[in-house]
Amino acid sequence: MPGPTPTPVDSDLNLPKNVDVVVIGGGIIGVSTALELAERGVSVLLCEKGRIAGEQSSRNWGWVRLGMRDPREIPLMHEAIRIWQGLDARLGRATGYVQSGILFEASGTRDDENLRRWLRHVETLQTGGRMVSGPDLDGLLPDNTMKLRSGLFMPQDGRAEPQWAAPAIAEAARDRGATIMTQCAVRSVDLEAGRIAGVFTERGRVRCSQVVLAGGAWSRLFAGNAGIALPQLKVLNTVLRTSPVQPGPETSFWSDDFAIRKRADGGYTIASGHENTVDIVPDSFRLGLQFMPAFRHEWHSLRFRLSRRWLTEAQQDRTWLPTDVTPFEHCRVLDPEPSQKALRRVWAKARKAMPVLDRAEIVQSWAGMIDVTPDAIPVISAVDEMPGLHIATGFSGHGFGIGPGAGRLVADLVMQTEACVDPAAFRLSRFTDGSAVRPDAGY
Ligand SMILES: Cc1cc2nc3c(=O)[nH]c(=O)nc-3n(C[C@H](O)[C@H](O)[C@H](O)COP(=O)(O)OP(=O)(O)OC[C@H]3O[C@@H](n4cnc5c(N)ncnc54)[C@H](O)[C@@H]3O)c2cc1C
């Protein structure tokens, strides 16, 4: 079942022998990093094992939201929204970004009181975020049958088109001098006296002094082969898209039952607002203790299952030589099966809540593997024990919207210039320095 088709990005033909920075991974984080670095005059090579935005970055819901963020991510997300506002003009290409507003229903664990409490985290930022109820609320979602009592409305939140955005950023990075190689896995780092001296790709060696690992769900495997412990698991989320339908809601809406946002093609992207599948794999046991607070926090939304992934991951090499064919070459695009049960459930709930959807049909469904960390915030960090290596990964289901901001922060760290936001919360060493590592929902 092929996932959504991102705008194709052709590969450059020749692998450079020598660059300043190699970026591993052509998702929204890797391409945003490459763009920022190229704009600052740095020579950069981005290597993607499959196609640009083939994995999470084209499969996500397309939400660009500050609303209900972990407070530790708020400054970076605020910066990201500023970047999105000028991004199309900067790229000379469309990302589909629109500030359409997002409404979060007050229900379940996110009740009215919780939403109000979260709102306090952004009260100095002039977001226009407010609690809504009555006709105000119904006006945002005309003709719904849900009898909603209250919700949090974030007017500056919005959406972009995941199949357009990362490819557009990659092409713009190339315009500014970056080399973009697809079907080109990085197998391992090359070290001299413990420092980054280059990378080994499947097409040969490249010298560089800095590497950014932005490998999404593969980052743990890559880091592990380099001897670096990166706690990361994967969670599956299933998504559907509908045919165009009029007059559907402009505002995106998030409830426990379903999440919906309008697409540029006039259809809707719909998914369960909280249902995620966790395949039990060997890493579930290796990392079980570290993830316990996260499992507890998200218990109501996780469905654990034993599937073929157990065998796939159990049989996967965990270490290899630069001359070996690696797991990254065996799987060019991670394209998991969507859950039919989840699809049926969410489609029924969405149609019942918004009868306008009766006039639409499901035209595509897919799933994506979300890479998560134990505290559900990313790692955006230098690796102290391997000078020259940086990691930008673990965006835990909300990396699309924050991506352009993350790219800026990574570039700041690589170039050792003043960071656009304080990166301390995202340091890799939080997992080993005795810090309390747990999700913070902000309420
Ligand atoms: C179903 C779903 C819904 C989501 N909804 C939202 C949302 O609405 N809003 C939001 O903000 N976020 C959302 N997310 C999360 C968001 O999509 C991710 O956080 C974000 O795309 C992560 O970007 P990335 O660049 O880190 O990873 P990816 O997009 O997964 O990219 C990593 C890339 O690295 C490549 N790679 C890995 N290893 C190597 C190697 N050794 N050599 C070369 N290439 C390599 C992979 O092939 C891959 O293309 C959602 C995710 C999913 C799956």
Short mmCIF file of C-alpha atoms and ligand atoms in Angstrom, two decimals:
data_model
loop_
_atom_site.label_atom_id
_atom_site.label_comp_id
_atom_site.label_asym_id
_atom_site.label_seq_id
_atom_site.Cartn_x
_atom_site.Cartn_y
_atom_site.Cartn_z
CA MET A 1 0.00 0.00 0.00
CA PRO A 2 1.99 3.03 -1.16
CA GLY A 3 1.65 6.11 1.01
CA PRO A 4 1.01 9.61 -0.30
CA THR A 5 3.17 10.75 -3.19
CA PRO A 6 5.42 13.66 -2.33
CA THR A 7 6.45 16.05 -5.11
CA PRO A 8 9.34 14.20 -6.79
CA VAL A 9 12.79 15.60 -6.12
CA ASP A 10 15.46 14.40 -8.56
CA SER A 11 18.77 13.35 -7.15
CA ASP A 12 21.94 15.22 -7.97
CA LEU A 13 24.20 12.96 -10.00
CA ASN A 14 27.60 13.26 -8.40
CA LEU A 15 28.49 12.59 -4.83
CA PRO A 16 30.85 15.34 -3.64
CA LYS A 17 34.15 14.16 -2.14
CA ASN A 18 34.35 16.89 0.44
CA VAL A 19 31.77 19.14 2.13
CA ASP A 20 31.44 21.02 5.41
CA VAL A 21 28.30 19.25 6.64
CA VAL A 22 26.51 16.01 5.72
CA VAL A 23 22.81 15.83 6.65
CA ILE A 24 21.42 12.30 6.97
CA GLY A 25 17.72 12.13 6.08
CA GLY A 26 15.48 13.97 3.64
CA GLY A 27 12.46 14.55 5.88
CA ILE A 28 11.28 18.00 6.96
CA ILE A 29 14.04 18.22 9.60
CA GLY A 30 16.90 17.28 7.26
CA VAL A 31 15.79 19.54 4.41
CA SER A 32 15.12 22.49 6.73
CA THR A 33 18.60 22.06 8.19
CA ALA A 34 20.14 21.87 4.72
CA LEU A 35 18.31 25.04 3.66
CA GLU A 36 19.44 27.00 6.70
CA LEU A 37 23.04 25.88 6.31
CA ALA A 38 23.15 26.52 2.56
CA GLU A 39 21.74 30.02 3.11
CA ARG A 40 24.59 30.69 5.52
CA GLY A 41 27.16 29.76 2.88
CA VAL A 42 28.01 26.32 4.27
CA SER A 43 28.67 23.52 1.76
CA VAL A 44 26.15 20.83 2.56
CA LEU A 45 25.32 17.38 1.25
CA LEU A 46 21.95 15.84 2.14
CA CYS A 47 21.69 12.06 1.73
CA GLU A 48 18.29 10.36 1.68
CA LYS A 49 18.10 6.57 1.48
CA GLY A 50 14.77 6.63 -0.39
CA ARG A 51 12.95 9.70 -1.62
CA ILE A 52 12.58 13.16 -0.14
CA ALA A 53 9.68 13.11 2.36
CA GLY A 54 9.03 9.43 1.70
CA GLU A 55 8.41 8.65 5.37
CA GLN A 56 6.80 10.69 8.17
CA SER A 57 7.18 14.03 6.46
CA SER A 58 4.67 13.22 3.69
CA ARG A 59 2.40 11.00 5.80
CA ASN A 60 1.50 13.35 8.60
CA TRP A 61 -1.75 15.23 9.09
CA GLY A 62 -0.22 18.52 8.02
CA TRP A 63 -0.97 20.41 11.23
CA VAL A 64 1.21 23.39 12.10
CA ARG A 65 0.26 24.04 15.67
CA LEU A 66 1.37 25.78 18.80
CA GLY A 67 -1.83 24.69 20.55
CA MET A 68 -1.43 22.04 23.25
CA ARG A 69 2.34 21.81 22.77
CA ASP A 70 4.61 20.64 25.50
CA PRO A 71 5.69 23.96 27.11
CA ARG A 72 9.34 23.10 26.47
CA GLU A 73 8.65 23.29 22.72
CA ILE A 74 6.70 26.55 22.75
CA PRO A 75 9.60 28.98 22.03
CA LEU A 76 10.83 26.84 19.10
CA MET A 77 7.31 26.39 17.72
CA HIS A 78 6.72 30.12 18.01
CA GLU A 79 9.86 30.65 15.91
CA ALA A 80 8.69 27.96 13.46
CA ILE A 81 5.36 29.73 12.88
CA ARG A 82 7.26 32.95 12.15
CA ILE A 83 9.30 31.03 9.56
CA TRP A 84 6.23 29.35 7.98
CA GLN A 85 4.65 32.78 7.46
CA GLY A 86 7.40 33.81 5.05
CA LEU A 87 8.36 30.38 3.80
CA ASP A 88 6.62 30.24 0.40
CA ALA A 89 8.12 33.59 -0.59
CA ARG A 90 11.55 32.52 0.65
CA LEU A 91 11.41 29.20 -1.23
CA GLY A 92 9.73 30.53 -4.36
CA ARG A 93 7.50 27.45 -4.06
CA ALA A 94 4.22 26.51 -2.39
CA THR A 95 4.05 24.59 0.87
CA GLY A 96 0.28 25.01 1.20
CA TYR A 97 0.72 26.86 4.51
CA VAL A 98 -2.48 28.54 5.73
CA GLN A 99 -3.29 29.97 9.17
CA SER A 100 -6.74 28.40 9.23
CA GLY A 101 -7.02 28.06 13.01
CA ILE A 102 -7.26 24.88 15.06
CA LEU A 103 -9.99 24.03 17.55
CA PHE A 104 -9.19 21.56 20.33
CA GLU A 105 -12.30 20.06 21.91
CA ALA A 106 -12.45 20.01 25.71
CA SER A 107 -13.07 16.38 26.60
CA GLY A 108 -11.54 13.35 28.27
CA THR A 109 -8.07 14.02 29.70
CA ARG A 110 -8.06 17.44 28.01
CA ASP A 111 -11.05 18.94 29.77
CA ASP A 112 -12.00 22.60 29.95
CA GLU A 113 -9.85 23.23 33.02
CA ASN A 114 -6.80 21.56 31.38
CA LEU A 115 -7.13 23.64 28.23
CA ARG A 116 -7.41 26.85 30.27
CA ARG A 117 -4.31 25.88 32.21
CA TRP A 118 -2.36 25.20 29.00
CA LEU A 119 -3.42 28.61 27.62
CA ARG A 120 -1.48 30.31 30.40
CA HIS A 121 1.77 29.08 28.81
CA VAL A 122 1.22 31.32 25.78
CA GLU A 123 -0.44 34.34 27.37
CA THR A 124 2.55 36.61 26.65
CA LEU A 125 2.85 35.57 23.00
CA GLN A 126 -0.17 37.30 21.44
CA THR A 127 -1.42 34.18 19.74
CA GLY A 128 -5.08 35.15 19.95
CA GLY A 129 -5.64 31.73 21.60
CA ARG A 130 -8.89 31.63 23.59
CA MET A 131 -11.52 29.35 25.04
CA VAL A 132 -14.70 29.23 22.96
CA SER A 133 -18.20 27.95 23.62
CA GLY A 134 -21.78 28.37 22.40
CA PRO A 135 -22.38 30.09 19.04
CA ASP A 136 -18.69 31.13 18.83
CA LEU A 137 -17.71 27.50 18.87
CA ASP A 138 -20.45 26.32 16.52
CA GLY A 139 -19.52 29.06 14.07
CA LEU A 140 -16.09 27.46 13.71
CA LEU A 141 -17.57 24.07 12.77
CA PRO A 142 -20.84 24.77 10.95
CA ASP A 143 -23.43 21.96 10.80
CA ASN A 144 -21.70 19.66 13.25
CA THR A 145 -23.86 17.34 15.31
CA MET A 146 -21.50 16.99 18.25
CA LYS A 147 -23.10 19.32 20.81
CA LEU A 148 -19.67 20.57 21.82
CA ARG A 149 -19.56 22.41 25.12
CA SER A 150 -16.21 24.19 24.94
CA GLY A 151 -12.84 24.15 23.29
CA LEU A 152 -9.53 25.95 22.85
CA PHE A 153 -9.26 27.92 19.62
CA MET A 154 -5.83 28.89 18.29
CA PRO A 155 -6.42 31.22 15.31
CA GLN A 156 -2.74 31.38 14.30
CA ASP A 157 -2.40 27.62 14.11
CA GLY A 158 -2.90 26.11 10.71
CA ARG A 159 -1.84 23.60 8.15
CA ALA A 160 0.51 22.94 5.25
CA GLU A 161 0.64 20.21 2.63
CA PRO A 162 3.05 17.49 3.74
CA GLN A 163 3.51 16.19 0.19
CA TRP A 164 4.65 19.64 -0.96
CA ALA A 165 6.55 21.16 1.94
CA ALA A 166 9.73 19.10 2.39
CA PRO A 167 10.28 18.71 -1.39
CA ALA A 168 9.88 22.49 -1.81
CA ILE A 169 12.41 23.13 0.96
CA ALA A 170 14.84 20.58 -0.55
CA GLU A 171 14.68 22.23 -3.98
CA ALA A 172 15.26 25.64 -2.40
CA ALA A 173 18.26 24.27 -0.50
CA ARG A 174 19.63 23.02 -3.81
CA ASP A 175 19.03 26.47 -5.38
CA ARG A 176 21.31 27.82 -2.67
CA GLY A 177 24.07 25.31 -3.36
CA ALA A 178 23.21 22.20 -1.33
CA THR A 179 23.72 18.80 -2.97
CA ILE A 180 20.66 16.55 -2.62
CA MET A 181 21.25 12.83 -3.15
CA THR A 182 18.33 10.39 -3.01
CA GLN A 183 18.58 6.58 -3.04
CA CYS A 184 21.81 7.20 -1.17
CA ALA A 185 21.94 5.73 2.32
CA VAL A 186 24.60 6.82 4.76
CA ARG A 187 25.97 3.63 6.25
CA SER A 188 28.10 5.00 9.05
CA VAL A 189 30.22 7.85 10.26
CA ASP A 190 33.94 7.97 9.63
CA LEU A 191 36.03 8.98 12.64
CA GLU A 192 39.57 10.27 13.05
CA ALA A 193 40.84 10.52 16.62
CA GLY A 194 37.26 10.24 17.86
CA ARG A 195 36.03 13.21 15.77
CA ILE A 196 33.81 13.20 12.72
CA ALA A 197 35.98 13.11 9.61
CA GLY A 198 33.36 12.01 7.10
CA VAL A 199 30.65 9.50 6.30
CA PHE A 200 30.49 6.26 4.37
CA THR A 201 27.56 6.24 1.98
CA GLU A 202 26.45 3.38 -0.23
CA ARG A 203 28.05 5.32 -3.09
CA GLY A 204 31.37 6.03 -1.41
CA ARG A 205 33.07 8.09 1.23
CA VAL A 206 32.58 11.81 1.76
CA ARG A 207 34.86 13.93 3.92
CA CYS A 208 33.22 16.44 6.25
CA SER A 209 33.75 17.87 9.71
CA GLN A 210 30.10 17.86 10.83
CA VAL A 211 27.22 15.42 10.47
CA VAL A 212 23.55 15.99 11.31
CA LEU A 213 21.59 12.81 11.94
CA ALA A 214 17.97 13.56 11.00
CA GLY A 215 16.96 10.00 10.19
CA GLY A 216 13.48 9.96 11.76
CA ALA A 217 12.49 6.45 12.79
CA TRP A 218 15.95 5.14 11.76
CA SER A 219 18.05 7.44 13.90
CA ARG A 220 18.32 5.02 16.83
CA LEU A 221 19.65 2.26 14.58
CA PHE A 222 22.20 4.55 12.94
CA ALA A 223 23.33 6.00 16.26
CA GLY A 224 23.54 2.53 17.82
CA ASN A 225 25.97 1.37 15.15
CA ALA A 226 28.14 4.38 16.05
CA GLY A 227 28.02 3.38 19.73
CA ILE A 228 25.60 6.12 20.77
CA ALA A 229 22.55 5.28 22.85
CA LEU A 230 19.45 7.05 21.58
CA PRO A 231 16.21 5.99 23.27
CA GLN A 232 13.57 5.98 20.56
CA LEU A 233 10.55 3.80 19.78
CA LYS A 234 8.02 3.81 16.97
CA VAL A 235 4.27 4.27 17.07
CA LEU A 236 1.93 3.71 14.13
CA ASN A 237 -0.81 6.16 13.16
CA THR A 238 -3.37 5.54 10.40
CA VAL A 239 -4.71 8.31 8.17
CA LEU A 240 -7.32 8.67 5.43
CA ARG A 241 -8.07 11.34 2.90
CA THR A 242 -11.39 12.09 1.28
CA SER A 243 -12.53 13.37 -2.09
CA PRO A 244 -13.26 17.13 -2.25
CA VAL A 245 -16.45 18.18 -0.49
CA GLN A 246 -18.27 21.49 -0.03
CA PRO A 247 -18.95 23.24 2.30
CA GLY A 248 -16.73 21.57 4.88
CA PRO A 249 -14.98 23.24 7.83
CA GLU A 250 -12.03 25.59 7.22
CA THR A 251 -10.87 25.29 10.81
CA SER A 252 -9.00 22.12 11.74
CA PHE A 253 -10.56 20.24 14.63
CA TRP A 254 -9.11 17.86 17.18
CA SER A 255 -11.18 15.66 19.47
CA ASP A 256 -10.46 12.30 21.04
CA ASP A 257 -12.67 10.68 18.38
CA PHE A 258 -11.12 12.17 15.27
CA ALA A 259 -8.90 14.92 13.92
CA ILE A 260 -9.71 16.64 10.63
CA ARG A 261 -8.14 19.29 8.45
CA LYS A 262 -8.96 20.66 5.04
CA ARG A 263 -6.56 19.89 2.21
CA ALA A 264 -5.50 22.14 -0.65
CA ASP A 265 -7.38 19.79 -3.04
CA GLY A 266 -10.67 20.45 -1.21
CA GLY A 267 -10.75 17.05 0.48
CA TYR A 268 -10.01 16.32 4.14
CA THR A 269 -7.24 14.48 5.95
CA ILE A 270 -8.80 12.57 8.84
CA ALA A 271 -7.30 10.37 11.56
CA SER A 272 -8.07 9.25 15.05
CA GLY A 273 -7.35 12.02 17.52
CA HIS A 274 -5.76 9.66 19.97
CA GLU A 275 -5.51 6.08 18.72
CA ASN A 276 -1.95 4.91 18.06
CA THR A 277 -0.65 1.38 17.60
CA VAL A 278 2.53 0.21 19.28
CA ASP A 279 4.15 -2.88 17.79
CA ILE A 280 5.92 -4.90 20.44
CA VAL A 281 9.51 -5.28 19.21
CA PRO A 282 12.80 -6.18 20.91
CA ASP A 283 13.43 -2.47 21.61
CA SER A 284 10.16 -2.36 23.61
CA PHE A 285 11.94 -4.50 26.22
CA ARG A 286 15.34 -2.83 25.92
CA LEU A 287 13.74 0.59 26.46
CA GLY A 288 10.65 -0.39 28.47
CA LEU A 289 11.79 1.15 31.74
CA GLN A 290 12.86 4.43 30.15
CA PHE A 291 9.51 4.72 28.38
CA MET A 292 7.37 3.75 31.37
CA PRO A 293 6.35 7.36 32.28
CA ALA A 294 5.42 7.99 28.63
CA PHE A 295 3.41 4.77 28.40
CA ARG A 296 1.60 5.68 31.60
CA HIS A 297 0.90 9.20 30.35
CA GLU A 298 -0.43 8.01 26.99
CA TRP A 299 -1.96 4.74 28.18
CA HIS A 300 -5.49 5.53 26.97
CA SER A 301 -4.26 6.19 23.41
CA LEU A 302 -1.88 3.27 22.87
CA ARG A 303 -2.86 -0.13 21.46
CA PHE A 304 -0.07 -2.65 21.90
CA ARG A 305 0.12 -5.58 19.50
CA LEU A 306 2.46 -8.34 18.38
CA SER A 307 2.93 -8.20 14.63
CA ARG A 308 5.41 -9.07 11.88
CA ARG A 309 7.49 -6.11 12.99
CA TRP A 310 8.80 -8.21 15.88
CA LEU A 311 10.51 -10.53 13.43
CA THR A 312 11.59 -7.75 11.06
CA GLU A 313 13.32 -5.85 13.85
CA ALA A 314 14.64 -8.96 15.60
CA GLN A 315 16.33 -10.02 12.34
CA GLN A 316 17.65 -6.54 11.56
CA ASP A 317 21.42 -6.04 11.86
CA ARG A 318 22.30 -3.67 14.69
CA THR A 319 25.95 -3.24 13.82
CA TRP A 320 27.76 -3.42 10.49
CA LEU A 321 30.84 -2.33 8.61
CA PRO A 322 30.95 0.51 6.07
CA THR A 323 31.29 -2.11 3.33
CA ASP A 324 28.11 -3.98 4.37
CA VAL A 325 24.71 -3.43 2.82
CA THR A 326 22.76 -1.91 5.71
CA PRO A 327 19.13 -1.99 6.88
CA PHE A 328 18.76 1.50 5.35
CA GLU A 329 19.28 -0.01 1.90
CA HIS A 330 17.01 -2.99 2.59
CA CYS A 331 14.12 -0.62 3.34
CA ARG A 332 14.14 2.50 1.18
CA VAL A 333 10.75 3.71 2.40
CA LEU A 334 9.12 2.61 5.64
CA ASP A 335 5.53 2.09 4.49
CA PRO A 336 3.51 0.27 7.15
CA GLU A 337 0.01 -1.10 6.63
CA PRO A 338 -2.77 1.16 7.88
CA SER A 339 -5.06 -0.32 10.51
CA GLN A 340 -8.39 -1.12 8.82
CA LYS A 341 -10.11 -1.16 12.20
CA ALA A 342 -8.87 2.33 13.02
CA LEU A 343 -9.99 3.55 9.58
CA ARG A 344 -13.50 2.17 9.95
CA ARG A 345 -13.86 3.60 13.43
CA VAL A 346 -12.62 7.07 12.62
CA TRP A 347 -14.57 7.38 9.37
CA ALA A 348 -17.81 6.41 11.11
CA LYS A 349 -17.22 8.91 13.91
CA ALA A 350 -16.22 11.75 11.58
CA ARG A 351 -19.29 11.25 9.34
CA LYS A 352 -21.62 11.13 12.28
CA ALA A 353 -20.15 14.36 13.67
CA MET A 354 -20.03 16.16 10.31
CA PRO A 355 -22.79 14.99 7.99
CA VAL A 356 -21.27 16.96 5.09
CA LEU A 357 -18.76 14.09 4.87
CA ASP A 358 -21.56 11.79 3.66
CA ARG A 359 -21.05 13.46 0.30
CA ALA A 360 -17.36 12.50 0.26
CA GLU A 361 -15.61 9.18 -0.11
CA ILE A 362 -12.32 7.80 1.12
CA VAL A 363 -9.85 8.04 -1.76
CA GLN A 364 -6.67 6.96 0.02
CA SER A 365 -5.44 5.63 3.32
CA TRP A 366 -1.97 5.10 4.69
CA ALA A 367 0.00 4.77 7.89
CA GLY A 368 3.19 6.28 9.20
CA MET A 369 5.69 5.24 11.83
CA ILE A 370 6.13 8.06 14.32
CA ASP A 371 9.48 8.17 16.12
CA VAL A 372 9.07 8.96 19.81
CA THR A 373 11.38 9.71 22.72
CA PRO A 374 10.70 8.92 26.40
CA ASP A 375 9.65 12.52 27.12
CA ALA A 376 7.92 13.13 23.77
CA ILE A 377 10.13 16.08 22.86
CA PRO A 378 12.92 15.89 20.29
CA VAL A 379 16.65 15.56 20.57
CA ILE A 380 18.27 18.60 18.93
CA SER A 381 21.77 18.38 20.20
CA ALA A 382 25.46 17.98 19.71
CA VAL A 383 26.77 14.58 20.78
CA ASP A 384 29.35 15.35 23.46
CA GLU A 385 31.23 12.07 23.08
CA MET A 386 31.60 12.40 19.30
CA PRO A 387 32.66 15.94 18.33
CA GLY A 388 31.16 16.96 15.00
CA LEU A 389 28.03 14.80 15.32
CA HIS A 390 24.62 16.41 15.88
CA ILE A 391 21.28 14.69 16.27
CA ALA A 392 17.89 16.15 15.31
CA THR A 393 15.28 13.48 15.75
CA GLY A 394 12.53 12.06 17.97
CA PHE A 395 9.92 14.70 17.14
CA SER A 396 7.32 12.40 18.70
CA GLY A 397 4.41 13.00 16.34
CA HIS A 398 4.67 16.78 16.02
CA GLY A 399 7.80 17.48 13.99
CA PHE A 400 6.20 18.67 10.78
CA GLY A 401 5.01 22.02 12.09
CA ILE A 402 8.12 22.67 14.15
CA GLY A 403 10.42 21.45 11.34
CA PRO A 404 11.50 24.79 9.88
CA GLY A 405 12.27 26.07 13.40
CA ALA A 406 14.19 22.91 14.22
CA GLY A 407 16.25 23.32 11.04
CA ARG A 408 17.18 26.83 12.15
CA LEU A 409 18.16 25.66 15.62
CA VAL A 410 20.27 22.79 14.25
CA ALA A 411 22.08 25.21 11.93
CA ASP A 412 22.77 27.50 14.91
CA LEU A 413 24.23 24.57 16.85
CA VAL A 414 26.33 23.35 13.92
CA MET A 415 27.73 26.84 13.30
CA GLN A 416 28.03 27.62 17.00
CA THR A 417 26.19 30.92 16.58
CA GLU A 418 23.69 32.27 19.06
CA ALA A 419 20.84 29.78 19.22
CA CYS A 420 17.42 31.07 18.13
CA VAL A 421 15.95 29.49 21.27
CA ASP A 422 17.48 27.88 24.34
CA PRO A 423 18.27 24.31 23.25
CA ALA A 424 18.86 22.93 26.76
CA ALA A 425 15.60 20.95 26.97
CA PHE A 426 16.50 19.11 23.78
CA ARG A 427 20.00 17.97 24.77
CA LEU A 428 20.82 14.30 24.27
CA SER A 429 22.50 14.09 27.66
CA ARG A 430 19.17 14.51 29.49
CA PHE A 431 18.73 10.76 29.13
CA THR A 432 21.92 10.05 31.06
CA ASP A 433 22.57 13.03 33.35
CA GLY A 434 20.01 12.11 35.99
CA SER A 435 17.31 14.50 34.75
CA ALA A 436 13.68 13.51 35.22
CA VAL A 437 12.65 12.39 31.75
CA ARG A 438 8.90 12.40 31.23
CA PRO A 439 6.29 13.96 28.95
CA ASP A 440 4.88 17.29 30.07
CA ALA A 441 1.49 17.94 28.53
CA GLY A 442 1.50 21.46 29.93
CA TYR A 443 -1.63 21.04 31.99
C1 LIG B 1 0.50 9.77 10.63
C2 LIG B 1 1.32 10.91 11.16
C3 LIG B 1 0.69 12.12 11.50
C4 LIG B 1 1.44 13.19 11.95
N1 LIG B 1 0.85 14.41 12.09
C5 LIG B 1 1.60 15.50 12.34
C6 LIG B 1 1.04 16.80 12.30
O1 LIG B 1 -0.12 16.98 11.97
N2 LIG B 1 1.83 17.86 12.63
C7 LIG B 1 3.14 17.70 12.96
O2 LIG B 1 3.79 18.69 13.28
N3 LIG B 1 3.72 16.47 12.94
C8 LIG B 1 2.98 15.38 12.62
N4 LIG B 1 3.56 14.15 12.57
C9 LIG B 1 4.97 14.01 12.90
C10 LIG B 1 5.86 14.48 11.77
O3 LIG B 1 5.45 13.94 10.54
C11 LIG B 1 7.29 14.05 12.08
O4 LIG B 1 7.63 14.45 13.40
C12 LIG B 1 8.28 14.70 11.12
O5 LIG B 1 7.87 14.51 9.79
C13 LIG B 1 9.64 14.09 11.36
O6 LIG B 1 10.51 14.54 10.35
P1 LIG B 1 11.93 13.88 10.21
O7 LIG B 1 12.63 14.61 9.13
O8 LIG B 1 12.56 13.81 11.57
O9 LIG B 1 11.64 12.36 9.84
P2 LIG B 1 11.17 11.68 8.49
O10 LIG B 1 10.20 12.48 7.75
O11 LIG B 1 10.74 10.30 8.85
O12 LIG B 1 12.48 11.63 7.63
C14 LIG B 1 13.62 10.88 7.99
C15 LIG B 1 14.28 10.46 6.68
O13 LIG B 1 15.57 9.94 6.96
C16 LIG B 1 15.85 8.95 6.01
N5 LIG B 1 16.95 8.15 6.52
C17 LIG B 1 16.97 7.44 7.67
N6 LIG B 1 18.16 6.85 7.85
C18 LIG B 1 18.92 7.20 6.77
C19 LIG B 1 20.26 6.88 6.38
N7 LIG B 1 21.06 6.12 7.14
N8 LIG B 1 20.71 7.40 5.22
C20 LIG B 1 19.92 8.19 4.46
N9 LIG B 1 18.64 8.49 4.79
C21 LIG B 1 18.15 8.01 5.93
C22 LIG B 1 14.51 8.22 5.89
O14 LIG B 1 14.42 7.50 4.67
C23 LIG B 1 13.51 9.36 5.98
O15 LIG B 1 13.11 9.82 4.71
C24 LIG B 1 2.84 13.04 12.14
C25 LIG B 1 3.46 11.83 11.82
C26 LIG B 1 2.71 10.77 11.31
C27 LIG B 1 3.42 9.51 10.91
#
